[in-house]
C-alpha positions as a Markdown table, in Angstrom:
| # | Residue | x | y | z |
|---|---|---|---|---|
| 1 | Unk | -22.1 | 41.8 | 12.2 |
| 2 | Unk | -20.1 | 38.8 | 12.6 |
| 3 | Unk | -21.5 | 36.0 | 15.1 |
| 4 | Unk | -19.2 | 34.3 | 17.6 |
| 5 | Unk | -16.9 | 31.6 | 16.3 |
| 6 | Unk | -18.6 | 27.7 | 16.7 |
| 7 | Unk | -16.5 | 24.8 | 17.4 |
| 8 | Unk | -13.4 | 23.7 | 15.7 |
| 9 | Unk | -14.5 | 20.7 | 12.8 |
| 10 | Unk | -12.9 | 17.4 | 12.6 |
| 11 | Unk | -9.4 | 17.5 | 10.9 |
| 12 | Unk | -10.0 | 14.5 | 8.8 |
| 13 | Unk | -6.2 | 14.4 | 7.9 |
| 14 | Unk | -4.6 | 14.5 | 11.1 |
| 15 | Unk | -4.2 | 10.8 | 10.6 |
| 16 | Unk | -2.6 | 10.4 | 7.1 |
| 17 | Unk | 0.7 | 9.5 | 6.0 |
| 18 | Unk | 2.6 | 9.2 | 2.5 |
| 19 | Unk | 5.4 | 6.9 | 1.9 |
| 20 | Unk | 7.6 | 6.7 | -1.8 |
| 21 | Unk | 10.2 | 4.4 | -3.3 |
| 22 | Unk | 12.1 | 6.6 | -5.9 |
| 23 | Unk | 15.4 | 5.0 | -6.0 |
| 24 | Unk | 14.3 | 1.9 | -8.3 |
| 25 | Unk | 16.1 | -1.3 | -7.2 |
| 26 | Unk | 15.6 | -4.7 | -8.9 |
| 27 | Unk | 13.5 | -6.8 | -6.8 |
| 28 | Unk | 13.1 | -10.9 | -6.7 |
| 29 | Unk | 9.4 | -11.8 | -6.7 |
| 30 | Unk | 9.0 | -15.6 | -5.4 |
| 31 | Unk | 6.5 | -17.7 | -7.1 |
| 32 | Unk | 4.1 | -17.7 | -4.6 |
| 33 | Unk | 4.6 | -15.9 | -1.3 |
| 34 | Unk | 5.4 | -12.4 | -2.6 |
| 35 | Unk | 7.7 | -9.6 | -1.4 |
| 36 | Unk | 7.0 | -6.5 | 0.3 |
| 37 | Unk | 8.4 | -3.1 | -1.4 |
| 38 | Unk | 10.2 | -0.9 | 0.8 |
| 39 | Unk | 9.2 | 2.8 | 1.0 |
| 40 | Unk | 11.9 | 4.6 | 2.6 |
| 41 | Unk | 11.7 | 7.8 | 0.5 |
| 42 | Unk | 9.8 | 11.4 | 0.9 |
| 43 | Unk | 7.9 | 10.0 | 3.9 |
| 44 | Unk | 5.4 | 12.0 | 5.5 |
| 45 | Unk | 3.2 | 10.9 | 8.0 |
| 46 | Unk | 1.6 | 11.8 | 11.3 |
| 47 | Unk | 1.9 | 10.5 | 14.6 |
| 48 | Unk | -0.9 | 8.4 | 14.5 |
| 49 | Unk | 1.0 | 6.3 | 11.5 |
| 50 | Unk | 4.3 | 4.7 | 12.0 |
| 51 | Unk | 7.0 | 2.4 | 9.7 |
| 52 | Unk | 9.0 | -0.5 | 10.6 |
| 53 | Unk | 12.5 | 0.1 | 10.6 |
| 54 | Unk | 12.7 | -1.6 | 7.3 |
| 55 | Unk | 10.3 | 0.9 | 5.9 |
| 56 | Unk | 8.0 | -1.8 | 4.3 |
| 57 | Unk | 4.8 | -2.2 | 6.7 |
| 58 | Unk | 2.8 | 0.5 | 7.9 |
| 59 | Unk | 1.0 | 0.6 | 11.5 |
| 60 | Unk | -2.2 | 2.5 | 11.9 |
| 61 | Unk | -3.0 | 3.2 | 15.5 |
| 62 | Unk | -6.3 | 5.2 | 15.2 |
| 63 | Unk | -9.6 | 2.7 | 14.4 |
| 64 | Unk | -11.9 | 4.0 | 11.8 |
| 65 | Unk | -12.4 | 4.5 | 7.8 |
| 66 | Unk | -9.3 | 4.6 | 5.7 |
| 67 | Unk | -8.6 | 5.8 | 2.3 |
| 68 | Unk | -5.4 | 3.3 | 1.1 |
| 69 | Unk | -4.1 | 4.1 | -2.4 |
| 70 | Unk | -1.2 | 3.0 | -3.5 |
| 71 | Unk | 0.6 | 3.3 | -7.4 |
| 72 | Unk | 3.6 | 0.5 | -8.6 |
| 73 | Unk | 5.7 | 1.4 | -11.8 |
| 74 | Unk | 8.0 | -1.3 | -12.9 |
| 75 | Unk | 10.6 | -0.5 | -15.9 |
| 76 | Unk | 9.0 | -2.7 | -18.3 |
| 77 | Unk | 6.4 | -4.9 | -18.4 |
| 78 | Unk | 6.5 | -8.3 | -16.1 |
| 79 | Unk | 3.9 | -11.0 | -15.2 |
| 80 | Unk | 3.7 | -9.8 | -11.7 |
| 81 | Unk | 0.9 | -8.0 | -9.6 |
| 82 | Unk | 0.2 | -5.9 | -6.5 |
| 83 | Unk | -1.8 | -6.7 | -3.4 |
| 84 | Unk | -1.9 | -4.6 | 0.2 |
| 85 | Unk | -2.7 | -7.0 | 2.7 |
| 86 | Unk | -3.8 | -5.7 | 5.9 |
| 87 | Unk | -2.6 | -8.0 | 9.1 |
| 88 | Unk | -1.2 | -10.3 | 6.9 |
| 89 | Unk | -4.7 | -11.3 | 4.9 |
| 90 | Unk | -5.0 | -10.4 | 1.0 |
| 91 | Unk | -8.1 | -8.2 | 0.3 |
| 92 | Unk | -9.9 | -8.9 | -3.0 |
| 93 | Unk | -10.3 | -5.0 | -3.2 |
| 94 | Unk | -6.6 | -4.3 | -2.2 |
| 95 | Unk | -5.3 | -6.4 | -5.5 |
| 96 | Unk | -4.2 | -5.8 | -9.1 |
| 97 | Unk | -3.4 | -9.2 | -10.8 |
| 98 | Unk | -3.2 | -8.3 | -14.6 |
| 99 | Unk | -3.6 | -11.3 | -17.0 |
| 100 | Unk | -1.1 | -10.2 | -19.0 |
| 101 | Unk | 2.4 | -8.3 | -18.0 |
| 102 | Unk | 2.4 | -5.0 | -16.9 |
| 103 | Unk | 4.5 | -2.3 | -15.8 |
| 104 | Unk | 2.2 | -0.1 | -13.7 |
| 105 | Unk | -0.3 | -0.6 | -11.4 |
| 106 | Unk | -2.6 | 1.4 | -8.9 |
| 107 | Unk | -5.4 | 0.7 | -7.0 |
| 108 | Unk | -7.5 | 2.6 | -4.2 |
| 109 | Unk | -10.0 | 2.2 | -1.8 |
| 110 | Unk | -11.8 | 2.3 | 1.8 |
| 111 | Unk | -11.4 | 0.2 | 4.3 |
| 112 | Unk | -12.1 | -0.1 | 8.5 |
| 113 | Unk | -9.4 | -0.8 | 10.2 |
| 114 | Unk | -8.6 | -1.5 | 13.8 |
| 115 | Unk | -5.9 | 0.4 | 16.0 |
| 116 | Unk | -2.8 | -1.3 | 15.9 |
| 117 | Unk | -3.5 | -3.0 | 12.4 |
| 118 | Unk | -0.7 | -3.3 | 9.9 |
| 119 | Unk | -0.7 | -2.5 | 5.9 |
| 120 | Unk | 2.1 | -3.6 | 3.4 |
| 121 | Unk | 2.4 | -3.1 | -0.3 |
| 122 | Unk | 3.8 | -6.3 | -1.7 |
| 123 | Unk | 4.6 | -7.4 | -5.3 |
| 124 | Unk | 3.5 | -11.1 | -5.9 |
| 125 | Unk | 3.8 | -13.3 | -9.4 |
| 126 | Unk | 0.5 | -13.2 | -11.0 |
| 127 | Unk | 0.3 | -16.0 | -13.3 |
| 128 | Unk | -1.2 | -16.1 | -17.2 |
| 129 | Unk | -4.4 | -18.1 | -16.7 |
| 130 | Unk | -3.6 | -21.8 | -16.4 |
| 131 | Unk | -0.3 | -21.7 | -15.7 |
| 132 | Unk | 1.6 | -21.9 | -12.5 |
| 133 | Unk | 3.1 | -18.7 | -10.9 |
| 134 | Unk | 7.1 | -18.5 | -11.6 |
| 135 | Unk | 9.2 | -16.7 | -9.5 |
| 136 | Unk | 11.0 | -13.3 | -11.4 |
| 137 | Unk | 13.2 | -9.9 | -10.8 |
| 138 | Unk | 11.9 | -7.0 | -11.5 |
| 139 | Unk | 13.3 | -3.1 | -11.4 |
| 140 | Unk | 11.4 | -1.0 | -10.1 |
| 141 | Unk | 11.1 | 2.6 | -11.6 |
| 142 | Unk | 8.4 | 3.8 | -8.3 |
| 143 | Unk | 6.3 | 3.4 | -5.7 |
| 144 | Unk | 4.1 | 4.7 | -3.5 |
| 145 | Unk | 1.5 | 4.4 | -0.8 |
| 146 | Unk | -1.0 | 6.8 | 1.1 |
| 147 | Unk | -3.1 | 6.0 | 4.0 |
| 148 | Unk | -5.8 | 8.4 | 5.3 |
| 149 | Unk | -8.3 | 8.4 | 8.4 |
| 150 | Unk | -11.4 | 9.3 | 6.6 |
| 151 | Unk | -13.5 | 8.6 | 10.0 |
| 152 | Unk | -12.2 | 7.6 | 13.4 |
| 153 | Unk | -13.7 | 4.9 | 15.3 |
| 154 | Unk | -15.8 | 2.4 | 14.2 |
């Protein structure tokens, strides 16, 4: 016999959202300060995730355990990187800075972030070592981001 039904589990995507660039547009990196890639394309995200109007910074309003991944594909190799910076501070973890040029780049990982907190995948110059950082357009040929609440709260 079948017993009685126990209590409905954690959904531990009811948080998530997915965000793509597919359309490829040339970009200007500045030397230093970096530029954030819009994402306006197959979006998917629950409530709990919004966009900015300019589709380029990401607002998590649930606290807890995220998994961030992200993938950059350029058309050809360039001396640039990748970094994700949460409320507007670079994370070690969040960053691929290649010593050499590159044309794709992808990166994941956990993170705790707060309610409210703000993620944005940026393309910065990432310079050969000893040299200064120089400032560079790229074409994009894709990108894309996914943000997941592993565990809410802290």
């Amino acid at each position: 016999p079948t017993g009685p039904t126990g209590p409905t589990g954690p959904n531990p995507t009811a948080a998530a959202a997915f965000a793509a660039n597919t359309q490829g547009p040339d970009i200007n990196v500045p030397s230093y300060s970096g530029v954030a890639i819009p994402l306006p394309d197959a979006q998917v995200m629950s409530a709990d995730i919004t966009a900015n109007p300019e589709n380029t910074e990401f607002r998590v309003n649930k606290a807890g355990t995220y998994l961030l991944s992200y993938r950059v594909n350029l058309t050809q190799p360039a001396q640039v990187g990748t970094i994700l910076p949460i409320g507007g501070v670079r994370r070690t973890t969040s960053s691929v800075l290649p010593g050499a040029p590159t044309a794709s780049f992808e990166n994941h990982y956990t993170h705790l972030l707060g309610a409210g907190e703000k993620i944005q995948l940026r393309l910065c110059a990432s310079p050969l070592p000893g040299l200064s950082p120089k400032a560079q357009t790229v074409t994009l040929a894709g990108a894309s981001l996914s943000i997941i609440l592993l565990k809410e709260g802290y």
